[in-house]
């Protein structure tokens, strides 16, 4: 309904047959962008439909973060690309925060985080996933602060725990 103002981070973590999200017209907090549930005010992916048929997904440029459990349990998705933009000669990732358990138990095999300003990788972000390769950069010379915190760059614990297929993790 349009009156929904809050969705718990695990609300759709095991919605196994969902192929797309829709949001009621007039909802001021959430929207569905190509079937993906997005928080309007925080520019974050809340949930990717676990049974969406697509094998590839490029995150829209307006997205800033990936919330906990957003890609949890996906069945068909294999590749996720996070775009970038140029600012003052620096390539900046549009997604700079991947929160805890964002890709828990997912079918995702490859993640490409473009840009030099990726700044937050949450605890157990890819735990028990099918991840084979990931590339990203932590640029310590151009540190940026996480809004509303005292934190800057963060790489959580057990980020890749239980990823037996991980062959290539490139990061600076």
Short mmCIF file of C-alpha atoms in Angstrom, two decimals:
data_model
loop_
_atom_site.label_atom_id
_atom_site.label_comp_id
_atom_site.label_asym_id
_atom_site.label_seq_id
_atom_site.Cartn_x
_atom_site.Cartn_y
_atom_site.Cartn_z
CA UNK A 1 0.00 0.00 0.00
CA UNK A 2 1.00 3.63 -0.46
CA UNK A 3 0.96 4.03 3.34
CA UNK A 4 3.96 1.69 3.91
CA UNK A 5 6.79 3.73 5.42
CA UNK A 6 9.15 1.06 6.77
CA UNK A 7 10.33 -2.35 5.59
CA UNK A 8 12.47 -4.57 7.83
CA UNK A 9 15.82 -5.49 6.29
CA UNK A 10 14.99 -9.21 6.27
CA UNK A 11 11.37 -8.85 5.11
CA UNK A 12 12.06 -10.38 1.69
CA UNK A 13 15.21 -12.38 2.51
CA UNK A 14 13.47 -15.65 1.73
CA UNK A 15 10.73 -14.66 -0.72
CA UNK A 16 11.91 -17.46 -2.98
CA UNK A 17 9.39 -17.23 -5.81
CA UNK A 18 9.32 -13.46 -6.24
CA UNK A 19 10.15 -12.37 -9.80
CA UNK A 20 9.55 -8.63 -9.44
CA UNK A 21 8.51 -6.02 -6.91
CA UNK A 22 5.77 -3.47 -7.45
CA UNK A 23 5.05 -0.48 -5.25
CA UNK A 24 1.70 1.24 -4.88
CA UNK A 25 1.33 4.54 -6.66
CA UNK A 26 1.75 7.44 -4.26
CA UNK A 27 4.19 5.70 -1.91
CA UNK A 28 6.72 8.37 -0.89
CA UNK A 29 9.28 6.02 0.73
CA UNK A 30 9.72 3.21 -1.79
CA UNK A 31 9.70 2.58 -5.51
CA UNK A 32 10.24 -0.34 -7.86
CA UNK A 33 12.90 0.26 -10.50
CA UNK A 34 12.77 -2.48 -13.14
CA UNK A 35 11.22 -4.80 -10.55
CA UNK A 36 13.81 -4.05 -7.83
CA UNK A 37 12.65 -2.57 -4.51
CA UNK A 38 14.41 0.74 -3.83
CA UNK A 39 14.32 3.18 -0.92
CA UNK A 40 13.50 6.60 -2.32
CA UNK A 41 15.02 8.74 0.43
CA UNK A 42 18.24 6.80 0.93
CA UNK A 43 18.86 5.79 -2.70
CA UNK A 44 19.46 2.18 -1.72
CA UNK A 45 18.45 -1.21 -3.04
CA UNK A 46 16.28 -2.88 -0.42
CA UNK A 47 15.52 -6.14 -2.24
CA UNK A 48 16.27 -7.74 -5.58
CA UNK A 49 13.60 -10.34 -6.52
CA UNK A 50 15.09 -13.75 -5.77
CA UNK A 51 13.52 -15.53 -8.71
CA UNK A 52 13.99 -12.80 -11.34
CA UNK A 53 14.90 -14.51 -14.64
CA UNK A 54 17.78 -12.19 -15.58
CA UNK A 55 21.38 -13.36 -15.17
CA UNK A 56 22.84 -9.82 -15.32
CA UNK A 57 21.99 -6.65 -13.45
CA UNK A 58 23.52 -3.19 -13.67
CA UNK A 59 22.67 -1.10 -10.66
CA UNK A 60 21.07 2.23 -11.61
CA UNK A 61 23.36 5.25 -11.29
CA UNK A 62 21.21 6.93 -8.63
CA UNK A 63 21.79 4.06 -6.15
CA UNK A 64 24.17 4.83 -3.28
CA UNK A 65 23.99 1.62 -1.23
CA UNK A 66 22.93 -2.00 -1.09
CA UNK A 67 21.02 -2.76 2.11
CA UNK A 68 21.39 -5.92 4.24
CA UNK A 69 19.97 -9.04 2.55
CA UNK A 70 19.14 -7.13 -0.65
CA UNK A 71 20.40 -9.90 -2.94
CA UNK A 72 19.97 -12.74 -0.43
CA UNK A 73 19.03 -16.07 -1.97
CA UNK A 74 18.92 -15.00 -5.62
CA UNK A 75 18.54 -18.02 -7.91
CA UNK A 76 19.39 -16.86 -11.43
CA UNK A 77 21.46 -13.70 -11.09
CA UNK A 78 25.12 -14.24 -12.04
CA UNK A 79 26.69 -10.81 -12.68
CA UNK A 80 26.21 -7.48 -10.89
CA UNK A 81 27.82 -4.30 -12.22
CA UNK A 82 27.99 -1.11 -10.21
CA UNK A 83 28.51 1.96 -12.43
CA UNK A 84 30.74 4.96 -11.89
CA UNK A 85 31.03 8.62 -12.84
CA UNK A 86 33.89 11.09 -13.28
CA UNK A 87 34.38 13.94 -10.83
CA UNK A 88 37.48 16.13 -10.95
CA UNK A 89 39.51 13.48 -12.75
CA UNK A 90 38.57 10.75 -10.26
CA UNK A 91 36.34 7.81 -11.17
CA UNK A 92 33.83 7.36 -8.36
CA UNK A 93 31.61 4.33 -7.84
CA UNK A 94 27.96 5.29 -7.59
CA UNK A 95 27.50 2.49 -5.04
CA UNK A 96 29.84 3.11 -2.16
CA UNK A 97 28.25 0.95 0.55
CA UNK A 98 27.43 -2.76 0.57
CA UNK A 99 25.91 -3.58 3.94
CA UNK A 100 26.04 -6.77 6.04
CA UNK A 101 24.83 -9.99 4.38
CA UNK A 102 23.79 -8.12 1.21
CA UNK A 103 24.60 -11.12 -1.03
CA UNK A 104 24.10 -13.90 1.55
CA UNK A 105 23.38 -17.28 -0.13
CA UNK A 106 23.13 -15.62 -3.54
CA UNK A 107 23.74 -17.09 -6.98
CA UNK A 108 25.91 -14.09 -7.92
CA UNK A 109 29.25 -15.18 -9.37
CA UNK A 110 30.80 -11.88 -10.46
CA UNK A 111 30.69 -8.35 -9.03
CA UNK A 112 32.38 -5.40 -10.71
CA UNK A 113 32.49 -2.25 -8.62
CA UNK A 114 33.75 0.45 -10.94
CA UNK A 115 35.52 3.52 -9.59
CA UNK A 116 38.13 4.54 -7.07
CA UNK A 117 35.96 5.65 -4.17
CA UNK A 118 34.22 2.51 -2.94
CA UNK A 119 34.20 2.84 0.84
CA UNK A 120 32.13 0.26 2.79
CA UNK A 121 31.99 -3.53 2.65
CA UNK A 122 29.79 -4.91 5.44
CA UNK A 123 30.24 -8.00 7.56
CA UNK A 124 29.52 -11.29 5.78
CA UNK A 125 28.52 -9.32 2.66
CA UNK A 126 29.04 -12.32 0.34
CA UNK A 127 28.77 -15.14 2.89
CA UNK A 128 27.80 -18.53 1.45
CA UNK A 129 27.37 -17.10 -2.05
CA UNK A 130 28.45 -18.51 -5.41
CA UNK A 131 30.93 -15.64 -5.87
CA UNK A 132 33.85 -16.44 -8.18
CA UNK A 133 35.30 -12.97 -8.80
CA UNK A 134 35.04 -9.44 -7.48
CA UNK A 135 36.94 -6.24 -8.20
CA UNK A 136 36.91 -2.95 -6.30
CA UNK A 137 39.21 -0.22 -4.97
CA UNK A 138 39.67 1.29 -1.53
CA UNK A 139 41.56 4.51 -2.29
CA UNK A 140 43.28 5.42 0.97
CA UNK A 141 44.63 8.68 -0.50
CA UNK A 142 41.13 10.01 -1.23
CA UNK A 143 39.22 8.85 1.84
CA UNK A 144 35.65 10.03 2.19
CA UNK A 145 33.56 9.89 5.32
CA UNK A 146 30.44 7.77 5.59
CA UNK A 147 27.49 10.17 6.04
CA UNK A 148 26.23 10.50 9.63
CA UNK A 149 29.08 8.39 11.09
CA UNK A 150 32.66 8.81 12.18
CA UNK A 151 33.72 5.99 9.87
CA UNK A 152 35.61 6.20 6.63
CA UNK A 153 36.63 3.14 4.64
CA UNK A 154 35.51 -0.12 6.23
CA UNK A 155 36.06 -3.74 5.27
CA UNK A 156 34.00 -6.00 7.52
CA UNK A 157 34.71 -9.41 8.95
CA UNK A 158 33.86 -12.70 7.20
CA UNK A 159 33.07 -10.81 3.98
CA UNK A 160 33.88 -13.87 1.83
CA UNK A 161 33.22 -16.66 4.34
CA UNK A 162 31.78 -19.77 2.71
CA UNK A 163 32.58 -18.74 -0.89
CA UNK A 164 34.36 -21.91 -2.11
CA UNK A 165 34.33 -20.81 -5.74
CA UNK A 166 36.04 -17.44 -5.20
CA UNK A 167 39.00 -17.45 -7.59
CA UNK A 168 39.78 -13.77 -7.99
CA UNK A 169 39.33 -10.92 -5.52
CA UNK A 170 41.09 -7.79 -6.73
CA UNK A 171 41.20 -4.74 -4.54
CA UNK A 172 43.66 -2.02 -3.62
#
